[in-house]
CSV table of C-alpha atoms in Angstrom, one decimal:
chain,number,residue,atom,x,y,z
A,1,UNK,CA,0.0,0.0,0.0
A,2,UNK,CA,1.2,3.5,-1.0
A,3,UNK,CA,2.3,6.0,2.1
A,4,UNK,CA,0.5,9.0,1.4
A,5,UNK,CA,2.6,12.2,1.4
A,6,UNK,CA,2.5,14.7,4.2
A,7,UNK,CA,4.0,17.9,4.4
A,8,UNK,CA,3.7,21.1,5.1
A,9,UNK,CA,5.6,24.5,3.3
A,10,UNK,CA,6.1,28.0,4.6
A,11,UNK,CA,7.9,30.9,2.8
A,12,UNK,CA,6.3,34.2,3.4
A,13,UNK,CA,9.9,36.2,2.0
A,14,UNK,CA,9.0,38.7,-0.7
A,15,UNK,CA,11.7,37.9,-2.6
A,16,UNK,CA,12.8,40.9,-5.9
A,17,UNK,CA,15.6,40.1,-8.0
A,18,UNK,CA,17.2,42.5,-10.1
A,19,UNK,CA,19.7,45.2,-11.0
A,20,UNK,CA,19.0,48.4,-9.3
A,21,UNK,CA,16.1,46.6,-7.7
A,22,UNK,CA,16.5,48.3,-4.5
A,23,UNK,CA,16.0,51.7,-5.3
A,24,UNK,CA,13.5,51.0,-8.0
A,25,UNK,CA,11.4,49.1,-5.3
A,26,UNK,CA,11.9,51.9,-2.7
A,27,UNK,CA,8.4,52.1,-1.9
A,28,UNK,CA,8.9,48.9,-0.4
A,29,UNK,CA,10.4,50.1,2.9
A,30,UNK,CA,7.5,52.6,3.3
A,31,UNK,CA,5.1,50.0,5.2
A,32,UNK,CA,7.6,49.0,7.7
A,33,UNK,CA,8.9,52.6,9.8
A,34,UNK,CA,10.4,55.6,10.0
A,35,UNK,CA,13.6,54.5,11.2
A,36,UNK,CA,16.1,52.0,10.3
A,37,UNK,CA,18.9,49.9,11.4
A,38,UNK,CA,21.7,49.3,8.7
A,39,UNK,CA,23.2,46.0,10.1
A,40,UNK,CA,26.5,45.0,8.6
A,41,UNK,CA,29.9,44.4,8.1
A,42,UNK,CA,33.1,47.2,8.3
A,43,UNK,CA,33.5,47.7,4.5
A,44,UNK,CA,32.2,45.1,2.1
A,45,UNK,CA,28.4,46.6,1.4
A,46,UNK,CA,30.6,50.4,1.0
A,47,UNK,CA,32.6,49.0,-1.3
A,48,UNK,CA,30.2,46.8,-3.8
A,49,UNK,CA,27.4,49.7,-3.5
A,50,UNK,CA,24.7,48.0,-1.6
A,51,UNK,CA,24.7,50.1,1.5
A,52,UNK,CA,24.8,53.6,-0.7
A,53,UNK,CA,22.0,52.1,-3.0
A,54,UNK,CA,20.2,50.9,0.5
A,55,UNK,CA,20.6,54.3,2.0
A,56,UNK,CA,19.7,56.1,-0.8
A,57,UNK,CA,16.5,54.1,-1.2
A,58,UNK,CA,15.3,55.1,2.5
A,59,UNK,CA,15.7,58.5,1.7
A,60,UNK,CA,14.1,58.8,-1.5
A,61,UNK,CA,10.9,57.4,0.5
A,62,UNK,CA,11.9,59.8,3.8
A,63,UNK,CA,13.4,57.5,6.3
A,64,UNK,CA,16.0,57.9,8.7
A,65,UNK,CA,18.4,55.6,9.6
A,66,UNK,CA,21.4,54.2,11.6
A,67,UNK,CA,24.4,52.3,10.7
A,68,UNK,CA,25.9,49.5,13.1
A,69,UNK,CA,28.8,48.2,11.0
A,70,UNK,CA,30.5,46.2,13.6
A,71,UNK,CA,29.4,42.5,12.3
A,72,UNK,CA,32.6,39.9,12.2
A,73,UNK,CA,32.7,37.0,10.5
A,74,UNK,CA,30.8,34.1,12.1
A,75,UNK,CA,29.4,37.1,14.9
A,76,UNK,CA,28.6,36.5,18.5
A,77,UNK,CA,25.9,36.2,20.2
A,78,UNK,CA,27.4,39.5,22.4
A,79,UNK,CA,27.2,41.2,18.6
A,80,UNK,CA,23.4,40.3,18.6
A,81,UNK,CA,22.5,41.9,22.0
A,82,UNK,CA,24.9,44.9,21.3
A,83,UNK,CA,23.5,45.5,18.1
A,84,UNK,CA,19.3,45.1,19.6
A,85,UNK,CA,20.2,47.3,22.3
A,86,UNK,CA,21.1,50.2,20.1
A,87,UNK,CA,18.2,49.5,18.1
A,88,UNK,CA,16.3,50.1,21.3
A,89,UNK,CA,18.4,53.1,22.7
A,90,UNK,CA,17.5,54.9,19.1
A,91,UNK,CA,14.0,53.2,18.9
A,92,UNK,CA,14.4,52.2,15.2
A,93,UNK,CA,11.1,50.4,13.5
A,94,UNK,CA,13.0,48.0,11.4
A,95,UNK,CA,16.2,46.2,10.5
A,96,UNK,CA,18.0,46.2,6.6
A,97,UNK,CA,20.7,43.3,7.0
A,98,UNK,CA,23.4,43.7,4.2
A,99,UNK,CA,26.1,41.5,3.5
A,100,UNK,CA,27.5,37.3,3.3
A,101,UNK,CA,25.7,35.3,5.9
A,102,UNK,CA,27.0,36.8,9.2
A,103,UNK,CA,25.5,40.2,8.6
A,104,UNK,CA,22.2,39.0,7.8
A,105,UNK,CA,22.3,36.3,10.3
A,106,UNK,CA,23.1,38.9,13.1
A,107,UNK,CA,20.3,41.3,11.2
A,108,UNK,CA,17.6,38.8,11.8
A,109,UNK,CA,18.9,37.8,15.9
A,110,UNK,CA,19.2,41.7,16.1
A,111,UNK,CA,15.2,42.0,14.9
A,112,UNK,CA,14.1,39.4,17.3
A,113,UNK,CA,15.9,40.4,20.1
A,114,UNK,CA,15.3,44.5,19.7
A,115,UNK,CA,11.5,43.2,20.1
A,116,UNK,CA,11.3,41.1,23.2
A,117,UNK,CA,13.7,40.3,25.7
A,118,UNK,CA,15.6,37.2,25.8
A,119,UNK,CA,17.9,36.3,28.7
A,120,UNK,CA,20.8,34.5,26.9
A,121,UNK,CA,20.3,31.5,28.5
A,122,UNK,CA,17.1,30.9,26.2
A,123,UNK,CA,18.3,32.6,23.2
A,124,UNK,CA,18.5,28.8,21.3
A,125,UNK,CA,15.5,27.8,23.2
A,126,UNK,CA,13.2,28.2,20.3
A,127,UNK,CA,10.6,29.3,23.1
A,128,UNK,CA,9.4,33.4,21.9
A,129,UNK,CA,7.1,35.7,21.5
A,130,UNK,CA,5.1,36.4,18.4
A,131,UNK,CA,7.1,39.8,18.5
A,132,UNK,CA,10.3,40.6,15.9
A,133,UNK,CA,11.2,44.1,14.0
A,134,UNK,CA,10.4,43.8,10.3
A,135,UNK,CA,13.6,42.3,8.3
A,136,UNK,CA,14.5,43.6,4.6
A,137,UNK,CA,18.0,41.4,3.8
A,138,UNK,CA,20.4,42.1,1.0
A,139,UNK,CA,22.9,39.4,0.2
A,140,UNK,CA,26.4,40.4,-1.0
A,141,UNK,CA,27.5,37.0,-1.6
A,142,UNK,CA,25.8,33.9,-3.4
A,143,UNK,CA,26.1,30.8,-0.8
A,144,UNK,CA,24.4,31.7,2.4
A,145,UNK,CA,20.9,32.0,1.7
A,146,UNK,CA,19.4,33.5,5.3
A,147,UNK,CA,18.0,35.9,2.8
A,148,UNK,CA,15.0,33.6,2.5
A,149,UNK,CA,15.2,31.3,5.5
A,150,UNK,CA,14.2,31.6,9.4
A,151,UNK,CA,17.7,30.5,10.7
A,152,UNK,CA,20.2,33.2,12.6
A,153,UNK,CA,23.5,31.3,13.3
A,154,UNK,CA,25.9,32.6,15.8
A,155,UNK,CA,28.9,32.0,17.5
A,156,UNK,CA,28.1,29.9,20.7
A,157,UNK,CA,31.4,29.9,22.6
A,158,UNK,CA,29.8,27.7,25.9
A,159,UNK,CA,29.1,25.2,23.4
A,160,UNK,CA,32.1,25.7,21.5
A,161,UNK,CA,30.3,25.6,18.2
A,162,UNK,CA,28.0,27.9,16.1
A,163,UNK,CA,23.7,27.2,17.3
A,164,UNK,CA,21.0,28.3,15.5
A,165,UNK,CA,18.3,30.1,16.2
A,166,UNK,CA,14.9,29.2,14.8
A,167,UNK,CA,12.2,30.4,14.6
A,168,UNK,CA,9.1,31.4,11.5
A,169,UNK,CA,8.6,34.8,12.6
A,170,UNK,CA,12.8,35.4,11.6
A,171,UNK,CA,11.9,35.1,7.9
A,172,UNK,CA,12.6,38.1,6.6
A,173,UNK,CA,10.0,40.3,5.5
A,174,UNK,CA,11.7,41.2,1.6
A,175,UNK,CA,14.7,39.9,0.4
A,176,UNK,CA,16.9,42.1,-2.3
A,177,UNK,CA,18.7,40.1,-5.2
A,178,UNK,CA,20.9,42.1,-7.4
A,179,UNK,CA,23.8,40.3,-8.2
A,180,UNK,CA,26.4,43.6,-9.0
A,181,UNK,CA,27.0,43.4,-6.0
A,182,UNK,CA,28.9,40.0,-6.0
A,183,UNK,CA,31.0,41.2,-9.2
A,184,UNK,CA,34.0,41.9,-7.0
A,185,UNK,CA,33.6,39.2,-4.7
A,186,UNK,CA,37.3,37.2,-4.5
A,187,UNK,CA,37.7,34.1,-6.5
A,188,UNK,CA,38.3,32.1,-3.3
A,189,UNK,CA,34.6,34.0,-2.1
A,190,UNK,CA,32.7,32.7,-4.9
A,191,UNK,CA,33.9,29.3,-4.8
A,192,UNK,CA,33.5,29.4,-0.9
A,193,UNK,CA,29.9,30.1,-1.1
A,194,UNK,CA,28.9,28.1,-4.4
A,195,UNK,CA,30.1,25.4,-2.5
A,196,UNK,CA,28.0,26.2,0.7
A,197,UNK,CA,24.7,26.9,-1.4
A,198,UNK,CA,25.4,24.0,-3.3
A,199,UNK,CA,25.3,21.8,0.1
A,200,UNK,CA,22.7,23.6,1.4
A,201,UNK,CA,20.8,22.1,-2.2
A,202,UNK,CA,22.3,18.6,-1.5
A,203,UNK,CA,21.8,18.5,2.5
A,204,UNK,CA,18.2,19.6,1.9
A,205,UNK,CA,17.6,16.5,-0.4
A,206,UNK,CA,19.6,14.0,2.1
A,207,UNK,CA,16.9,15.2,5.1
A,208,UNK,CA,14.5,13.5,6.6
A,209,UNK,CA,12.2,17.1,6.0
A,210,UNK,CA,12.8,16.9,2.2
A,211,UNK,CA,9.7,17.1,-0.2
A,212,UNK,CA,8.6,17.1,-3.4
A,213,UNK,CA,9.1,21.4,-3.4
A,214,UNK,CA,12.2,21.6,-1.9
A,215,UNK,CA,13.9,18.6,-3.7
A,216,UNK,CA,12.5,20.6,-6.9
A,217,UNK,CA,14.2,23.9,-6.0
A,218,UNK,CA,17.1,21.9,-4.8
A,219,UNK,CA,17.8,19.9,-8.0
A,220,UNK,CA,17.3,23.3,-10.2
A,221,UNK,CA,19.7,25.2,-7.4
A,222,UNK,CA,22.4,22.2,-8.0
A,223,UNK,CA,22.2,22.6,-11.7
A,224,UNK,CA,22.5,26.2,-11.8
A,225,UNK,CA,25.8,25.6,-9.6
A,226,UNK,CA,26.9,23.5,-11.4
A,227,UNK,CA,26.8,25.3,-15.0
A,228,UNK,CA,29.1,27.8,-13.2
A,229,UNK,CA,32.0,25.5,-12.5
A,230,UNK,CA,33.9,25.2,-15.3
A,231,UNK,CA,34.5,29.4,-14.9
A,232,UNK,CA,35.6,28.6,-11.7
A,233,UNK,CA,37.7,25.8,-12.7
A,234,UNK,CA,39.4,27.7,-15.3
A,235,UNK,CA,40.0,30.9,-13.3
A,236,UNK,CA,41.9,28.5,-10.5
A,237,UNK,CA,44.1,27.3,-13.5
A,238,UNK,CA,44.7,30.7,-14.6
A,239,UNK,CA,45.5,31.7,-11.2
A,240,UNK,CA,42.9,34.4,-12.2
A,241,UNK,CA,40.7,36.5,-9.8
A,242,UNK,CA,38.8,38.3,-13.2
A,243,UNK,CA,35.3,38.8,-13.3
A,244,UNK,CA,33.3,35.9,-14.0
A,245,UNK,CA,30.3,36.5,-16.6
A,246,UNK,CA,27.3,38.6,-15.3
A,247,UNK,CA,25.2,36.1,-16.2
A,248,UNK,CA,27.2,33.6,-13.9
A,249,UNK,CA,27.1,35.9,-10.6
A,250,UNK,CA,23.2,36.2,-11.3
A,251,UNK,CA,23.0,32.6,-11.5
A,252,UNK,CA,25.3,31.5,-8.3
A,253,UNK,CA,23.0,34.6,-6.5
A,254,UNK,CA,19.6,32.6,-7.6
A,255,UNK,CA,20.8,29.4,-6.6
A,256,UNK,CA,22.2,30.3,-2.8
A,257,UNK,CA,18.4,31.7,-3.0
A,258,UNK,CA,16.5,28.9,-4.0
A,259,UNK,CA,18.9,26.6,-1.4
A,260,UNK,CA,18.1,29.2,0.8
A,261,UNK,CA,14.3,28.0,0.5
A,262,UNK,CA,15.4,24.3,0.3
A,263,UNK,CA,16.8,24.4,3.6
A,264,UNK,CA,14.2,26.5,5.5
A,265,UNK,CA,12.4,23.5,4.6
A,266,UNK,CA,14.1,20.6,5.1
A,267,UNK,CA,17.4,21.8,7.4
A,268,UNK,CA,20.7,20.9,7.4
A,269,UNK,CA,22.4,17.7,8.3
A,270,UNK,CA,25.7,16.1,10.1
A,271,UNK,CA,27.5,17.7,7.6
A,272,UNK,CA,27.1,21.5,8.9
A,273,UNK,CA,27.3,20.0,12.0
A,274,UNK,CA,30.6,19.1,11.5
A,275,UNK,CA,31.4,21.5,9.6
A,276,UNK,CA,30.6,24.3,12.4
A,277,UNK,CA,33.6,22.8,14.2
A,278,UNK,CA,36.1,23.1,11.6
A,279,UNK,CA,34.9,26.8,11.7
A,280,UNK,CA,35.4,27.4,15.5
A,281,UNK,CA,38.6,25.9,16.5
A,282,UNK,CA,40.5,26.0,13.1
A,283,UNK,CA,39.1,28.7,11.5
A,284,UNK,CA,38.4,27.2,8.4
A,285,UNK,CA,35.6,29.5,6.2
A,286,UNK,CA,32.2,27.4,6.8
A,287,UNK,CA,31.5,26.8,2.8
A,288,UNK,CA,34.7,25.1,2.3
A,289,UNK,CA,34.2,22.7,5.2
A,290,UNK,CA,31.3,21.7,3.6
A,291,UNK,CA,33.4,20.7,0.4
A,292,UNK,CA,35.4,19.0,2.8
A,293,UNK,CA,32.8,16.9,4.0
A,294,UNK,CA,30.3,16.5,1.7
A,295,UNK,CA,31.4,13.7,-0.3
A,296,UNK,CA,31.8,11.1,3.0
A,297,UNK,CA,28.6,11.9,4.1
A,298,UNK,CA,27.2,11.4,0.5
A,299,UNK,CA,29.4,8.0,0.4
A,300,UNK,CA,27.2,6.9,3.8
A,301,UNK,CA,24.0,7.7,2.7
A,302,UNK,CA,24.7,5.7,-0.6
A,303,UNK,CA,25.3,2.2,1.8
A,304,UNK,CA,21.8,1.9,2.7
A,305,UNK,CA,19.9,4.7,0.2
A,306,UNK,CA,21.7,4.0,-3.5
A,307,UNK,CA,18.7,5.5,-5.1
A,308,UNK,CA,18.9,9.0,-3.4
A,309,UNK,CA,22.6,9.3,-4.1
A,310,UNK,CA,22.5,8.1,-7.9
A,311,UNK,CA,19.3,10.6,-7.9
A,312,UNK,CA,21.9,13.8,-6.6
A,313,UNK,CA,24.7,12.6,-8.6
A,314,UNK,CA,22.3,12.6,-11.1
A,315,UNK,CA,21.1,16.3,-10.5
A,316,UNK,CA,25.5,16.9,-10.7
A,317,UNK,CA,25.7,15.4,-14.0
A,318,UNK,CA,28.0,13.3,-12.1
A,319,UNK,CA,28.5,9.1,-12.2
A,320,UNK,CA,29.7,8.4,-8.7
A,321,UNK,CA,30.7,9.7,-5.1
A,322,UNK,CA,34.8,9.8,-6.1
A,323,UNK,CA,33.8,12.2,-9.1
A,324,UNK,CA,32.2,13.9,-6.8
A,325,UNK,CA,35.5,14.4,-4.3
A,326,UNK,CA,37.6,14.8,-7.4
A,327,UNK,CA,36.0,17.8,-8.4
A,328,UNK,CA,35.7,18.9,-4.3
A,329,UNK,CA,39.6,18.4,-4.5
A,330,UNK,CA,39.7,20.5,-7.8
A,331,UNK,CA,38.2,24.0,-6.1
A,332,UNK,CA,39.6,23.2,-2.9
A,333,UNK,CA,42.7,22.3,-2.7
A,334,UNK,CA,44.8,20.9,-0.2
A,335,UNK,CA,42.7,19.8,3.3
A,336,UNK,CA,43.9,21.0,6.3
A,337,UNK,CA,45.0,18.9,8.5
A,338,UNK,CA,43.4,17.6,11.8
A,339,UNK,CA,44.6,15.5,14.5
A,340,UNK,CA,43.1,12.4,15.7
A,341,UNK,CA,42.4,13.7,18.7
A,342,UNK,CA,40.9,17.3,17.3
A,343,UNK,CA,38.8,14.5,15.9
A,344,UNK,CA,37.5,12.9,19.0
A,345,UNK,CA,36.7,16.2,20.6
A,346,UNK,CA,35.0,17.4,17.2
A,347,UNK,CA,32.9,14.1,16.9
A,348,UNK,CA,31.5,14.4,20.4
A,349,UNK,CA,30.9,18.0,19.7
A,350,UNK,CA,29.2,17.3,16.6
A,351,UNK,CA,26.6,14.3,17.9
A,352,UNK,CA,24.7,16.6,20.5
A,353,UNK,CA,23.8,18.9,17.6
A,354,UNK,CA,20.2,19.4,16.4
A,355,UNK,CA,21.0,18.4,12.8
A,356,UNK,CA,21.4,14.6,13.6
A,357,UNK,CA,17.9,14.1,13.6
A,358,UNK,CA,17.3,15.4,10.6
A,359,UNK,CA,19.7,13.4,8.6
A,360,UNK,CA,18.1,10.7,6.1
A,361,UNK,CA,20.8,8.0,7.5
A,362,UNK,CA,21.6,8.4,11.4
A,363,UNK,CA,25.3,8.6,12.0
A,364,UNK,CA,27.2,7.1,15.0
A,365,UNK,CA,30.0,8.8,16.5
A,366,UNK,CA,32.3,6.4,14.8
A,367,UNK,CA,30.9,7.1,11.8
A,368,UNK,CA,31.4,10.6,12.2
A,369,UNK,CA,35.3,10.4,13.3
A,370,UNK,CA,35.4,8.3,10.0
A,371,UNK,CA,33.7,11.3,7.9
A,372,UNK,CA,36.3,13.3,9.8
A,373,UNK,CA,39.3,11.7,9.1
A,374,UNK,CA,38.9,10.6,5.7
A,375,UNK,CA,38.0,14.4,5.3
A,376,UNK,CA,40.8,16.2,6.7
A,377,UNK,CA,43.8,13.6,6.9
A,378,UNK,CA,45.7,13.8,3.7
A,379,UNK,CA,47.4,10.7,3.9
A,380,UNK,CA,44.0,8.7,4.5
């Protein structure tokens, strides 16, 4: 007897995609205040033009605004509550998030926690108030996708990882797509964040959450991705930083967006749960430690479910898992290199995460510090 399908799907985003979209959707911002916050990063959005074309929407339509451009990479939950209280102390209506994934991250925990007060010790509890500041998000880089999903990751140094925060009401309320802005973006940026959006597209499919939408969105996201390669390819053998095509950035910035949707859906797996130490004790930018671990993970899954792996191979134009790693080892690089017992402690780390449960195929601990080492030991 058939299983009947059950499922439910929820992505209220306004999403507008476009060159200049911003100012010639200024209107947009009316609605939501007379005063804004400008979250993000030190000089990025200055440099590619968002913020001017941000700031110069919000005064065509005669709001005020604030900057707080004090957001790190992978920012802190002390970030989050420093940023909310100024939003506070200068009673601002709304938040405009511009940047990679740490800005808007720290844009959307900044919205929820300017609306309500949250003692840190509940911050992850997932327990809040129907209350949160309006979100309008502007990505600067095409891997990321918080632009479209309800997820604000931090920097969680008691648990010595990065936590999420989840909740519906942080989807953000429009979400800006204009892909000049990633023109400038460093070759080892681009390739970072394809390679993160492009997990995001694979994890989504590997989840126990996954559904007929979201696997549709993710197989179009990995094909998109994967048209772009060969530029990237190239450029490494060129030892070239050019610019790629503009019809390549707009594509890479469409498919972070659409694996954006995929994993407000259906979540992330072991994989970013690994991956989030790699980031916190070594450092290591969090899309390429999904590159490094992607391929192991797929090589479990395909033990006991063949057919899903063939079927995201498939979606890669791609005949097996080593083809897969080969071309992982092709934008990559070189691993870094962990110790057997960075392992351990990272293994342990990574099975109290949330993320286990939603993986397709359950692993053990051993499993893990097998993913692990046959990730980041060379000579393995």
């Amino acid at each position: 007897m058939p299983t009947s399908i059950t499922y439910k799907y929820y992505m209220p985003t306004r999403v507008i995609v476009g060159k200049n979209c911003i100012i010639a959707n200024s209107d947009i911002f009316k609605p939501l205040g007379k005063k804004a916050l400008i979250v993000t990063g030190a000089q990025s959005a200055k440099r590619n033009g968002s913020e001017k074309d941000v700031t110069t929407a919000l005064k065509a339509v005669g709001i005020d605004y604030l900057v707080y451009d004090k957001i790190m990479s992978n920012p802190t939950i002390s970030c989050a509550y420093e940023g909310a209280k100024l939003a506070k102390d200068n009673k601002v209506d709304f938040i405009v998030g511009i940047g990679g994934g740490s800005p808007m991250d720290a844009g959307k925990a900044i919205a929820l926690l300017a609306a309500q007060d949250i003692p840190e010790e509940n911050l992850f509890s997932g327990q809040y108030e129907n209350k949160v500041m309006p979100m309008v998000l502007v990505p600067t880089t095409a891997g990321t996708g918080s632009e479209v999903t309800q997820y604000s990751i931090l920097t969680n140094d008691k648990a010595q990882t990065k936590t999420s925060i989840a909740a519906d009401l942080l989807f953000p309320t429009v979400a800006f797509l204009d892909a000049t802005y990633t023109e400038d973006l460093p070759l080892v940026t681009t390739i970072n964040t394809a390679i993160d959006a492009l997990s995001h597209a694979i994890e989504g499919m590997l989840s126990v959450r996954a559904s007929t939408i979201s696997d549709s969105l993710a197989s179009e996201s990995i094909r998109l991705i994967m048209d772009c390669v060969p530029d990237m390819l190239q450029a490494i053998k060129l030892e070239a930083e050019g610019r790629f095509r503009p019809e390549k950035r707009e594509q890479l910035l469409e498919a972070s967006c659409m694996a954006g949707m995929v994993i407000a859906q259906a979540g992330t797996t072991v994989v970013h749960s690994m991956g989030y130490s790699l980031t916190y004790f070594k450092d290591i930018d969090h899309g390429r430690t999904n590159g490094l671990l992607l391929g192991e993970y797929l090589r479990l899954v395909e033990k006991t479910q063949p057919n899903l792996t063939r079927r995201i191979l498939k979606a890669m134009d791609l005949s097996d898992v080593d083809s897969f790693q080969e071309l992982m080892n092709g934008l990559l690089g070189r691993r870094e290199e962990v110790s057997s017992e960075e392992i351990s402690q990272y293994s342990k780390i990574t099975m109290r995460a949330k993320n286990i449960a939603n993986c397709i195929v359950k692993p053990t601990e051993e499993d893990v510090r097998e993913m692990f080492e046959r990730s980041c030991m060379n000579d393995v």
